[in-house]
Tab-separated table of C-alpha atoms and ligand atoms in Angstrom:
chain	number	residue	atom	x	y	z
A	7	MET	CA	0.000	0.000	0.000
A	8	SER	CA	1.390	3.370	-0.947
A	9	LEU	CA	1.323	6.292	1.421
A	10	GLU	CA	0.123	9.214	-0.655
A	11	THR	CA	-2.353	10.885	1.618
A	12	LEU	CA	-3.044	11.422	5.301
A	13	HIS	CA	-5.888	8.951	4.885
A	14	ASP	CA	-3.356	6.308	3.784
A	15	VAL	CA	-1.230	6.940	6.861
A	16	PHE	CA	-4.342	6.836	9.046
A	17	LEU	CA	-5.493	3.537	7.534
A	18	ASP	CA	-2.019	2.002	7.690
A	19	ASN	CA	-1.812	2.735	11.400
A	20	LEU	CA	-5.302	1.386	12.070
A	21	LYS	CA	-4.247	-1.902	10.479
A	22	ASP	CA	-1.102	-1.905	12.583
A	23	LEU	CA	-3.186	-1.364	15.722
A	24	LEU	CA	-5.590	-4.150	14.836
A	25	SER	CA	-2.617	-6.492	14.619
A	26	ALA	CA	-1.142	-5.079	17.836
A	27	GLU	CA	-4.336	-5.692	19.818
A	28	LYS	CA	-4.723	-9.194	18.412
A	29	GLN	CA	-1.169	-10.090	19.379
A	30	LEU	CA	-1.781	-8.708	22.848
A	31	ILE	CA	-4.822	-10.945	23.348
A	32	LYS	CA	-2.481	-13.912	23.145
A	33	ALA	CA	0.272	-12.434	25.297
A	34	LEU	CA	-1.662	-10.976	28.243
A	35	PRO	CA	-2.834	-14.308	29.735
A	36	LYS	CA	0.789	-15.484	29.985
A	37	LEU	CA	1.845	-12.313	31.787
A	38	ALA	CA	-1.173	-12.525	34.113
A	39	LYS	CA	-0.423	-16.134	34.925
A	40	ALA	CA	3.186	-15.349	35.826
A	41	ALA	CA	2.251	-12.461	38.129
A	42	SER	CA	2.201	-13.131	41.874
A	43	ASN	CA	0.683	-9.881	43.087
A	44	GLU	CA	-3.080	-10.316	43.085
A	45	GLN	CA	-3.831	-6.767	41.970
A	46	LEU	CA	-1.386	-7.130	39.109
A	47	GLN	CA	-2.937	-10.402	38.050
A	48	GLU	CA	-6.396	-8.860	38.128
A	49	ALA	CA	-5.305	-5.757	36.259
A	50	LEU	CA	-3.769	-7.838	33.468
A	51	GLN	CA	-6.798	-10.105	33.226
A	52	GLN	CA	-9.096	-7.126	33.204
A	53	HIS	CA	-7.050	-5.487	30.469
A	54	LEU	CA	-7.454	-8.650	28.429
A	55	GLU	CA	-11.231	-8.090	28.491
A	56	VAL	CA	-10.769	-4.413	27.709
A	57	THR	CA	-8.493	-5.347	24.798
A	58	ARG	CA	-11.174	-7.612	23.315
A	59	GLY	CA	-13.525	-4.625	23.372
A	60	GLN	CA	-10.855	-2.493	21.714
A	61	ILE	CA	-10.662	-4.918	18.804
A	62	ASP	CA	-14.438	-4.651	18.342
A	63	ARG	CA	-14.132	-0.881	18.528
A	64	LEU	CA	-11.366	-0.849	15.922
A	65	GLU	CA	-13.608	-2.866	13.642
A	66	GLU	CA	-16.288	-0.210	14.139
A	67	VAL	CA	-13.743	2.404	13.142
A	68	PHE	CA	-13.065	0.599	9.851
A	69	VAL	CA	-16.812	0.524	9.200
A	70	ALA	CA	-17.144	4.211	10.058
A	71	ILE	CA	-14.490	5.188	7.529
A	72	GLU	CA	-15.801	2.691	4.953
A	73	GLU	CA	-12.674	0.579	4.777
A	74	THR	CA	-12.146	-3.158	5.191
A	75	ALA	CA	-10.908	-4.206	8.605
A	76	ARG	CA	-7.554	-5.789	7.866
A	77	ALA	CA	-4.631	-6.259	10.185
A	78	LYS	CA	-1.075	-5.548	9.117
A	79	HIS	CA	1.515	-7.241	11.273
A	80	CYS	CA	2.678	-4.868	13.990
A	81	LYS	CA	6.404	-5.339	14.499
A	82	GLY	CA	6.469	-2.926	17.404
A	83	MET	CA	4.053	-5.043	19.426
A	84	GLU	CA	5.870	-8.187	18.364
A	85	GLY	CA	9.058	-6.778	19.874
A	86	LEU	CA	7.362	-5.615	23.055
A	87	ILE	CA	5.755	-9.028	23.535
A	88	GLU	CA	9.128	-10.621	22.892
A	89	GLU	CA	10.531	-8.526	25.741
A	90	GLY	CA	7.685	-9.750	27.935
A	91	ASN	CA	8.570	-13.327	27.044
A	92	GLU	CA	12.170	-12.685	28.029
A	93	VAL	CA	10.928	-11.589	31.440
A	94	LEU	CA	8.865	-14.763	31.783
A	95	GLU	CA	11.934	-16.864	31.066
A	96	HIS	CA	13.162	-15.679	34.472
A	97	LYS	CA	10.217	-17.247	36.241
A	98	LYS	CA	12.469	-19.807	37.946
A	99	ASP	CA	15.388	-17.578	38.917
A	100	ALA	CA	13.547	-14.456	40.002
A	101	SER	CA	12.042	-13.392	43.302
A	102	GLN	CA	8.269	-12.925	43.098
A	103	SER	CA	8.318	-9.201	43.624
A	104	ALA	CA	11.186	-8.642	41.177
A	105	LEU	CA	9.372	-10.694	38.551
A	106	ASP	CA	6.207	-8.677	39.167
A	107	ALA	CA	8.178	-5.447	38.824
A	108	ALA	CA	9.623	-6.672	35.515
A	109	ILE	CA	6.168	-7.731	34.284
A	110	ILE	CA	4.908	-4.231	35.038
A	111	VAL	CA	7.745	-2.712	33.003
A	112	ALA	CA	6.842	-4.919	30.042
A	113	ALA	CA	3.125	-4.136	30.368
A	114	GLN	CA	3.706	-0.396	30.663
A	115	LYS	CA	5.898	-0.404	27.553
A	116	VAL	CA	2.958	-1.952	25.721
A	117	GLU	CA	0.527	0.645	27.074
A	118	HIS	CA	2.819	3.503	26.121
A	119	TYR	CA	3.167	2.157	22.593
A	120	GLU	CA	-0.605	1.976	22.328
A	121	ILE	CA	-1.135	5.400	23.862
A	122	SER	CA	1.208	6.857	21.266
A	123	ALA	CA	-0.442	5.031	18.353
A	124	TYR	CA	-4.024	5.764	19.414
A	125	GLY	CA	-3.142	9.402	20.032
A	126	SER	CA	-1.906	9.649	16.455
A	127	VAL	CA	-4.856	7.908	14.800
A	128	ARG	CA	-7.353	9.823	16.945
A	129	THR	CA	-5.797	13.070	15.738
A	130	PHE	CA	-5.784	11.913	12.099
A	131	ALA	CA	-9.474	10.999	12.424
A	132	GLU	CA	-10.265	14.467	13.733
A	133	GLU	CA	-8.280	16.167	11.003
A	134	LEU	CA	-9.851	14.029	8.291
A	135	GLY	CA	-13.323	14.813	9.581
A	136	TYR	CA	-14.155	11.287	10.757
A	137	THR	CA	-16.076	12.363	13.836
A	138	LYS	CA	-17.363	8.954	14.838
A	139	ALA	CA	-13.998	7.248	14.348
A	140	ALA	CA	-12.309	10.006	16.366
A	141	LYS	CA	-14.714	9.427	19.240
A	142	LEU	CA	-14.162	5.666	19.219
A	143	LEU	CA	-10.396	6.041	19.123
A	144	GLN	CA	-10.481	8.590	21.933
A	145	GLN	CA	-12.390	6.061	24.064
A	146	THR	CA	-9.702	3.446	23.545
A	147	LEU	CA	-6.969	5.999	24.184
A	148	GLU	CA	-8.569	6.709	27.562
A	149	GLU	CA	-8.723	3.003	28.383
A	150	GLU	CA	-5.026	2.612	27.602
A	151	SER	CA	-4.172	5.613	29.785
A	152	MET	CA	-6.243	4.160	32.606
A	153	ALA	CA	-4.488	0.817	32.291
A	154	ASN	CA	-1.159	2.627	32.500
A	155	GLU	CA	-2.279	4.565	35.590
A	156	THR	CA	-3.445	1.371	37.287
A	157	LEU	CA	-0.047	-0.181	36.612
A	158	ASN	CA	1.630	2.898	38.113
A	159	GLU	CA	-0.319	2.359	41.318
A	160	ILE	CA	0.398	-1.361	41.477
A	161	ALA	CA	4.078	-0.669	40.738
A	162	ALA	CA	4.351	1.408	43.895
A	163	ALA	CA	3.203	-1.540	46.034
A	164	VAL	CA	5.202	-4.130	44.126
A	165	ASN	CA	8.398	-2.091	44.227
A	166	GLU	CA	7.937	-1.569	47.945
A	167	SER	CA	7.908	-5.340	48.540
A	168	ALA	CA	10.806	-5.813	46.137
A	169	LEU	CA	12.824	-3.319	48.174
A	170	ILE	CA	11.902	-5.012	51.434
A	171	ALA	CA	13.039	-8.312	49.917
A	172	ASP	CA	16.311	-6.633	48.877
A	173	GLU	CA	16.841	-5.285	52.374
A	174	SER	CA	16.331	-8.651	54.003
A	175	GLU	CA	19.002	-10.161	51.788
A	176	GLY	CA	21.371	-12.256	53.850
A	177	GLU	CA	18.585	-13.157	56.220
A	178	GLU	CA	16.359	-16.132	55.611
A	179	ASN	CA	15.400	-15.261	52.109
A	180	GLU	CA	15.041	-17.667	49.265
A	181	ALA	CA	15.866	-14.967	46.793
A	182	THR	CA	19.332	-14.518	48.286
A	183	GLU	CA	21.056	-17.154	46.247
A	184	PHE	CA	19.909	-15.489	43.062
A	185	SER	CA	20.549	-11.935	44.088
A	186	SER	CA	24.025	-11.726	42.627
A	187	SER	CA	22.651	-12.245	39.147
A	188	ASN	CA	20.046	-9.606	39.800
A	189	GLY	CA	22.236	-6.716	40.816
A	190	SER	CA	20.276	-4.201	38.826
A	191	SER	CA	17.434	-4.120	41.294
A	192	ARG	CA	18.898	-1.466	43.549
A	193	GLY	CA	18.758	2.259	43.261
A	194	ARG	CA	17.521	2.674	39.715
A	195	GLY	CA	14.517	4.458	38.303
A	196	ARG	CA	11.581	2.168	38.729
A	197	ASN	CA	8.755	1.542	36.314
A	198	GLY	CA	6.647	4.608	36.591
A	199	SER	CA	6.327	4.697	40.334
A	200	LYS	CA	5.808	8.376	41.066
A	201	LYS	CA	7.340	8.083	44.460
A	202	SER	CA	10.587	9.946	44.773
A	203	ARG	CA	13.202	8.818	47.176
B	316	FE	FE1	-5.166	-1.922	23.596
B	317	ZN	ZN1	3.204	-1.405	15.076
B	318	FE	FE1	-3.584	-1.819	26.153
């Protein structure tokens, strides 16, 4: 497909998003299953349901702009999911709270990608005069922002327990034997937690 007009760019990105959401449907259950924190598990499962609705909404957008709903493989989401899978490979050699913290990083990268993409297509829809499509895309954009905010809140709790686990290193702590391979867990910027130390 050639990109001649703004409409072409708009359509191209809608197809990319349709692929992105469909890939996410398959990836979210794995992340949810690996999470230990109950709130995190629930948030990921809930976002799976929300994501299903977003696919329906995208299909409505295609109808509204009188185009065929077709997905075009989203390489960005493929890469982000791949990063999530790398985190899950640590399931055996990670402490629960560190794994949860890493899952949150992966999930928030996904949400930020989506927020960026939906922001762009929402704006294109407005500029091209597709009022209904713009409204639908704005709705999804708000859902993605909410998901990101929820993860911010959960991150604060998860990071707190990860830090407590770090501090009890050397005491009776199963994570101790793995801690040397996990030296990055101290004193770095942490996944969106607004708390400043
Ligand atoms: Fe989404
Ligand atoms: Zn993409
Ligand atoms: Fe999302």
